[in-house]
Coordinates of C-alpha atoms and ligand atoms in Angstrom, one line a residue:
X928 CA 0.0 0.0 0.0
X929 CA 1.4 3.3 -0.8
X930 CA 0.5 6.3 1.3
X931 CA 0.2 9.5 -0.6
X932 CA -0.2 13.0 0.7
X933 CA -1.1 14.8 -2.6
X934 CA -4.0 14.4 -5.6
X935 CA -0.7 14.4 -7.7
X936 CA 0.6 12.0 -6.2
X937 CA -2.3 9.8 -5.8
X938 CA -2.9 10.0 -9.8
X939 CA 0.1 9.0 -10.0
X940 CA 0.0 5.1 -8.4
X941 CA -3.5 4.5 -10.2
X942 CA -4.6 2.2 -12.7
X943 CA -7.9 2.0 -14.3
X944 CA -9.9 1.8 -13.2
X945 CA -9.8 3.2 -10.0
X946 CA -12.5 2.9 -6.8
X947 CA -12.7 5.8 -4.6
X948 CA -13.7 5.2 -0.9
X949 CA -13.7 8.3 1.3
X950 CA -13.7 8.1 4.5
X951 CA -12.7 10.4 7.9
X952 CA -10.5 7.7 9.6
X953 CA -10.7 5.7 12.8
X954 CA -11.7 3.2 10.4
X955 CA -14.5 0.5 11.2
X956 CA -15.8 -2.5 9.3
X957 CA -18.3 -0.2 7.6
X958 CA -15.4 2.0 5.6
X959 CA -13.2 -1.6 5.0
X960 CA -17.0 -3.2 3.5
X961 CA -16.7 -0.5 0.6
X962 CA -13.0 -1.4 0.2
X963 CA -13.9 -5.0 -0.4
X964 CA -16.8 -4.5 -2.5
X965 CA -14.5 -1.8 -5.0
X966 CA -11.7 -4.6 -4.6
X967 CA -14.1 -6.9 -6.7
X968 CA -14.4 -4.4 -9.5
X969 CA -11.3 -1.9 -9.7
X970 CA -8.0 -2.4 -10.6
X971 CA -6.8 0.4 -7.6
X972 CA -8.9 1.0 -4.6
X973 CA -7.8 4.9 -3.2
X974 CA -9.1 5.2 0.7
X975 CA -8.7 8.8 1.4
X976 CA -8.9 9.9 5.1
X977 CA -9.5 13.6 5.7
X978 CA -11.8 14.9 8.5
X979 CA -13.2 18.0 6.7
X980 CA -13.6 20.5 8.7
X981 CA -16.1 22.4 6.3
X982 CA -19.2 19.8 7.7
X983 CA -18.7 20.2 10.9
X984 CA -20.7 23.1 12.3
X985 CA -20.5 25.4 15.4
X986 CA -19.9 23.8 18.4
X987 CA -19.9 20.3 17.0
X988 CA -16.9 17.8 17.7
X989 CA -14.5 18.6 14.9
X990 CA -11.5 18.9 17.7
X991 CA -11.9 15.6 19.5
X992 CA -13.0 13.6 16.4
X993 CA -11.3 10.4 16.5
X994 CA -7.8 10.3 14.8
X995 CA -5.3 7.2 14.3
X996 CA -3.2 7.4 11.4
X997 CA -1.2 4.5 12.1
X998 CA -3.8 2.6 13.6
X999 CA -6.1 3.4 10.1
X1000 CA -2.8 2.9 7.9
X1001 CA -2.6 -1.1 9.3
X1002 CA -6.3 -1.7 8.8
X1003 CA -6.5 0.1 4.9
X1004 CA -3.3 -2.3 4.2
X1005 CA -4.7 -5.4 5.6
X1006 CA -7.9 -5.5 3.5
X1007 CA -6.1 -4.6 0.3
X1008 CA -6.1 -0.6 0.0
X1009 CA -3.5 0.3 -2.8
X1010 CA -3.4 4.0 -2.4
X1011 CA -4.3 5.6 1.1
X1012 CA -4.2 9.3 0.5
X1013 CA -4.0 11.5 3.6
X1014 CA -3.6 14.9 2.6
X1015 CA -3.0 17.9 5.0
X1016 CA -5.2 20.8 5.6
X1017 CA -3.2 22.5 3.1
X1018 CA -3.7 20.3 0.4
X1019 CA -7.3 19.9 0.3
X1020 CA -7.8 23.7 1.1
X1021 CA -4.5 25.6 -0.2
X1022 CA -6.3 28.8 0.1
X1023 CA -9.2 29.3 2.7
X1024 CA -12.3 28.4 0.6
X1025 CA -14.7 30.2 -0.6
X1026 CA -16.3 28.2 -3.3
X1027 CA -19.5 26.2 -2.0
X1028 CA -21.5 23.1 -4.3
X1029 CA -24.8 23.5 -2.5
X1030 CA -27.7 20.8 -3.0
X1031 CA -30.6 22.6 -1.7
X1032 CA -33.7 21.0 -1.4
X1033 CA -32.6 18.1 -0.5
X1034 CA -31.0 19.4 3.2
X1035 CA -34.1 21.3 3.9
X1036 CA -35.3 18.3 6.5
X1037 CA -33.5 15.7 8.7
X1038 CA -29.6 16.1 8.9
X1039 CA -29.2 19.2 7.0
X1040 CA -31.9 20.7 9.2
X1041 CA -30.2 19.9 12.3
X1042 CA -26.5 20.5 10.9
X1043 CA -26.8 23.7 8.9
X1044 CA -24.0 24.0 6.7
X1045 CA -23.5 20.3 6.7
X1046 CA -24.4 19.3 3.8
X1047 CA -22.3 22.2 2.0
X1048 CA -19.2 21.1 3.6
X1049 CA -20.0 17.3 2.4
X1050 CA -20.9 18.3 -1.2
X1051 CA -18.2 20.1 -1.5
X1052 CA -15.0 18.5 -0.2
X1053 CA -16.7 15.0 -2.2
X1054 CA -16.6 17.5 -5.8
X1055 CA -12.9 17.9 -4.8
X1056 CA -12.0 14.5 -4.1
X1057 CA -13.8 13.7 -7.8
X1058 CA -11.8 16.1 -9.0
X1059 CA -8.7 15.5 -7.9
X1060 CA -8.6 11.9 -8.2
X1061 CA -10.7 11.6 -11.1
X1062 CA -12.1 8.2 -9.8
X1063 CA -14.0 5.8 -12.0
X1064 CA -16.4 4.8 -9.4
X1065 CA -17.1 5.9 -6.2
X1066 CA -18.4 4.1 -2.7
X1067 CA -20.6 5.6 0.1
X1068 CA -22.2 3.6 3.0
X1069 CA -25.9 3.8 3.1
X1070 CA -25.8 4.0 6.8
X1071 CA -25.7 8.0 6.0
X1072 CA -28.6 8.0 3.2
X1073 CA -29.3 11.4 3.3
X1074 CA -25.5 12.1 2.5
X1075 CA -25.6 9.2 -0.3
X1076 CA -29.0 11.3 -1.9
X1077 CA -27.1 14.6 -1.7
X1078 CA -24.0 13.4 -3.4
X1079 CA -25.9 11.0 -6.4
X1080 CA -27.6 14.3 -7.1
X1081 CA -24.5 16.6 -7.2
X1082 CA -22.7 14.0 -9.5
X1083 CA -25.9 13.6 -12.0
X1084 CA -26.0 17.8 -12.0
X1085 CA -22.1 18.6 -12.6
X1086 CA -21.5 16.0 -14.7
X1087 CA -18.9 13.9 -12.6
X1088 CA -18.2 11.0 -15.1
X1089 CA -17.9 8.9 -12.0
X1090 CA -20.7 6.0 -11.4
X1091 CA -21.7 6.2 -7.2
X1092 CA -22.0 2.6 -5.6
X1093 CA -23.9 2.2 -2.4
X1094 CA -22.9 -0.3 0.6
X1095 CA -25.1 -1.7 3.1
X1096 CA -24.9 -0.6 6.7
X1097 CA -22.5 -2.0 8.8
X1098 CA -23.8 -3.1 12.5
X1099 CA -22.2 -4.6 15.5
X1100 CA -23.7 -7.6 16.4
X1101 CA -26.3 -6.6 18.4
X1102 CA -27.8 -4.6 15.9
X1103 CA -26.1 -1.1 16.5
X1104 CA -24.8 0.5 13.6
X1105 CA -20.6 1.2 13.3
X1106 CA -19.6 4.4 13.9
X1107 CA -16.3 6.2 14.9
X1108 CA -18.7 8.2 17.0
X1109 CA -19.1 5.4 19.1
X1110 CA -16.2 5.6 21.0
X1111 CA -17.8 8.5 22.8
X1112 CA -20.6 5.9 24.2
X1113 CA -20.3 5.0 28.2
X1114 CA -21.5 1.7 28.6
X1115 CA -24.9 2.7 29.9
X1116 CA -25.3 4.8 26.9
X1117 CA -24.0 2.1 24.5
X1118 CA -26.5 0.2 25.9
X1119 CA -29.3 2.9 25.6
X1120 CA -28.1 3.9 21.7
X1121 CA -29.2 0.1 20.8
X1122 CA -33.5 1.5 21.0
X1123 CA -32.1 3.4 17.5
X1124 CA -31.7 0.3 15.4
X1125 CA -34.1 -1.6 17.3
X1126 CA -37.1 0.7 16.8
X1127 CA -35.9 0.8 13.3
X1128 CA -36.0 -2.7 12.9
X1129 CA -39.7 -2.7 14.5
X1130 CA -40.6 -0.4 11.6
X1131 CA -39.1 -3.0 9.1
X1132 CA -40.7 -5.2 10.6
X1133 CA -44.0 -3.5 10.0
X1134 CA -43.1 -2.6 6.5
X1135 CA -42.3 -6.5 5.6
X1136 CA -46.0 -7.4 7.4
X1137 CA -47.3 -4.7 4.8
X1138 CA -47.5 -1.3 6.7
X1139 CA -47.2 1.3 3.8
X1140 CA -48.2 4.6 6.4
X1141 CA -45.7 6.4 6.8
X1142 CA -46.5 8.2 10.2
X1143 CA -47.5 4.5 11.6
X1144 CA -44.2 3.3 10.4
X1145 CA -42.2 6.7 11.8
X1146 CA -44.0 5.8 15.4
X1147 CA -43.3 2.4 15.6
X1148 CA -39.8 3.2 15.6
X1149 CA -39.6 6.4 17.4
X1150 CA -41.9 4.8 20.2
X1151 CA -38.9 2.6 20.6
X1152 CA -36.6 5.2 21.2
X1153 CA -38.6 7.3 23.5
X1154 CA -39.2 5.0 25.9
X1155 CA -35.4 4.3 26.2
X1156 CA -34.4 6.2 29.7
X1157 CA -31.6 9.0 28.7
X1158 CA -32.3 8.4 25.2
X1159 CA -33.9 11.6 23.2
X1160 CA -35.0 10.4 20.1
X1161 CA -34.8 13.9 17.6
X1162 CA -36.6 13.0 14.0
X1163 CA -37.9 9.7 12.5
X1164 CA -38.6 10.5 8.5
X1165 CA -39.7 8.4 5.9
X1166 CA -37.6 10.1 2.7
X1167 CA -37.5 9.2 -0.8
X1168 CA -33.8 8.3 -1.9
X1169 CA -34.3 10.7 -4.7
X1170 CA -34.4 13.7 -3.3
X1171 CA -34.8 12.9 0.4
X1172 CA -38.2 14.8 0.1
X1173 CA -40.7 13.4 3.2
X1174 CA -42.9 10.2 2.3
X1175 CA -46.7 10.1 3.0
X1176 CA -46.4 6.3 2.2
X1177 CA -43.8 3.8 1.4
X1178 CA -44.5 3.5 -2.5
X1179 CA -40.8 4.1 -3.6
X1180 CA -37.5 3.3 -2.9
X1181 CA -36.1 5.4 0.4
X1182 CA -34.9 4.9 3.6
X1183 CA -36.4 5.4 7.1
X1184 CA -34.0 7.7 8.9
X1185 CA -33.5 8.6 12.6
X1186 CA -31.2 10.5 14.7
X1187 CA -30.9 10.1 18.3
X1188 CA -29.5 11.8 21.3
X1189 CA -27.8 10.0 24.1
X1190 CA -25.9 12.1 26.7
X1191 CA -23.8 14.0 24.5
X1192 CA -23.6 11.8 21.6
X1193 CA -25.7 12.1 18.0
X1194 CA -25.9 9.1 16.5
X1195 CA -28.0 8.4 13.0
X1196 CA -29.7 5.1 11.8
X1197 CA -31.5 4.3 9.4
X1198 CA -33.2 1.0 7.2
X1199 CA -33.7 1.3 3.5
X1200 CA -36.4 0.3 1.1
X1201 CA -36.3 -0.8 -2.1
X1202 CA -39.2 -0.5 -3.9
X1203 CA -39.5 -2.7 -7.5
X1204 CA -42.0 -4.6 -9.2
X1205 CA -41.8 -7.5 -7.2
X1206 CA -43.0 -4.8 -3.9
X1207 CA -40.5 -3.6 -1.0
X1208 CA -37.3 -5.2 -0.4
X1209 CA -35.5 -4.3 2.9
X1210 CA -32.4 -3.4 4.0
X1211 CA -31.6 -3.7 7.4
X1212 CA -27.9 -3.6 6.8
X1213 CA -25.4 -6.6 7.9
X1214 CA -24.8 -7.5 11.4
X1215 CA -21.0 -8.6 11.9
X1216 CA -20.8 -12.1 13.7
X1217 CA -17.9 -10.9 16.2
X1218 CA -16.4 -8.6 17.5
X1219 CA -15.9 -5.3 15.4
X1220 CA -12.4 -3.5 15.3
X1221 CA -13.9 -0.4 17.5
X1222 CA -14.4 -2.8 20.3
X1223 CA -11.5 -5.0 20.5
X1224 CA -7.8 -4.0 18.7
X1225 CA -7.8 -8.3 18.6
X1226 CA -10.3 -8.3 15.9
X1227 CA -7.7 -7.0 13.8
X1228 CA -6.1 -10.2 12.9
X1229 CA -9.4 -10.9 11.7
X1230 CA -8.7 -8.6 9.0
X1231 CA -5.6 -9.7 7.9
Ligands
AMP216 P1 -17.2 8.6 7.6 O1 -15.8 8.3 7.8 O2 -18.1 8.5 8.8 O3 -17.4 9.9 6.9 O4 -17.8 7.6 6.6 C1 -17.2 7.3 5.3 C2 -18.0 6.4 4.5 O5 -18.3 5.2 5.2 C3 -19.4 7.0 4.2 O6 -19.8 6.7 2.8 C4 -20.3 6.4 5.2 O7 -21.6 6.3 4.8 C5 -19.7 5.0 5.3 N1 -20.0 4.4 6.5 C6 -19.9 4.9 7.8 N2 -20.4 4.0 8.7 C7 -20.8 2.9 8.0 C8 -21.4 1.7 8.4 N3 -21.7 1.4 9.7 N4 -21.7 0.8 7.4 C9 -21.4 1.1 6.1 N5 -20.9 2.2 5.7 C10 -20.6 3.2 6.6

């Protein structure tokens, strides 16, 4: 694996075609499921590890975000990254920036209501990375659908000739979904933060047994959450993967999405819907059968 801090660089150690998985680091079995699934189809998979300051708002955790760059350098080599390109502040913003790719619309509701600016910041370091790598395809974890809408959209308006590929959701093996955000869960607030997916798997439930209603399916799950003690559930929203517009009924494909609040921690879930001919299909996500690499540094020579 070659580490690279510069697109120049980067462009450099590719062939074609090339898989793009970006990430922020303190890498989990969620960011190393896209590396497997662009290993299958690209001749170079590029991991690039930046926490971008420009989506983190006011008063959000941008400082004590969790950072390992050897410990994220050992697990991108173990499952096969080529090119793992860390670039500094400097790189990715050379001057302060001023240019902005804004998606409106879609960030009026959910995680662009409660992050404002978010979305922005997302948008836009994701244009740079397509432009500075010039990847052939790129990988995005479902587990932030809102995010995965926002950037489809951007690439089908500028003309990125990139194709998007989506992942399913990563979750520990009791259901709750991987996040580097985790490791600012207590115990009793791990243990509270599992009412997230398991009122979202309620809903799925419902939706498999043939519930279409939206608002039924939204309280099924946030009923879950609210009667969790120290657990303050803040949206449940039905949203079309389109355009992340707010469902009345589940009659096309989208994702049931949820934020909670636990203590100090955010955390977001959610269970997609695929909606075809042959009715809804859903996607709970994959539970891992041991322990995950957040939990235990051992389950690293599971990786190897
Ligand atoms: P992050 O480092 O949190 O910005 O995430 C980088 C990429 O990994 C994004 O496309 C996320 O949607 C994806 N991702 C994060 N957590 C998971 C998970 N638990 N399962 C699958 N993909 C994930």
């Amino acid at each position: 694996m070659r580490v690279v801090t510069t697109f120049a660089d980067a462009r450099a150690a590719f062939r074609r075609p090339v898989g793009l998985v970006p990430t922020m680091g303190f890498l989990h079995e969620g960011h190393l499921s896209h590396v497997a699934a662009a290993r299958a189809r690209d001749a170079t998979v590029v991991m690039s590890l930046f926490v971008n300051p420009l989506q983190f708002g006011e008063g959000e955790d941008l400082a004590r975000y969790p950072r390992d760059l050897a410990r994220d350098e050992e697990l991108a080599a173990g499952v096969g990254v080529d090119v793992l390109f860390a670039p500094s502040l400097e790189e990715m913003y050379p001057a302060p920036p001023v240019t902005r790719v804004l998606v409106p619309g879609l960030v009026d509701r959910m995680e662009g209501a409660a992050r404002p600016g978010h979305f922005a910041g997302v948008a836009t370091v994701v244009a740079k990375l397509l432009a500075g790598l010039a990847p052939d395809r790129a990988y995005f974890g479902r587990k932030d659908a809102q995010q995965l809408s926002v950037v489809r959209r951007m690439v089908g308006d500028l003309s990125f000739p990139v194709e998007i590929v989506a992942g399913p959701t990563v979750r520990h093996a009791d259901g709750l979904a991987l996040s580097s955000r985790n490791a600012y869960l207590a115990a009793t607030e791990r243990r509270a933060a599992l009412s997230l997916s398991r009122g979202l798997m309620h809903a799925a439930d419902a939706a498999e047994a043939g519930e279409r209603d939206a608002r039924v399916l939204e309280e099924t799950a946030f009923a879950q959450m609210a009667r969790e003690p120290g657990v303050e559930p803040e949206y449940v929203e039905l949203a079309s993967a389109l355009d992340a517009d707010r469902l009345d009924r589940l009659d096309q494909t989208s994702f049931l999405a949820a934020a909670i609040r636990v203590g100090a921690v955010r955390l977001i879930d959610n269970v997609w819907f695929d909606v075809g001919d042959a009715g809804v299909a859903v996607d709970r996500g994959v539970r891992l059968s041991g322990a995950s690499v957040l939990e235990a540094p051992s389950a690293l020579e599971g990786i190897r």
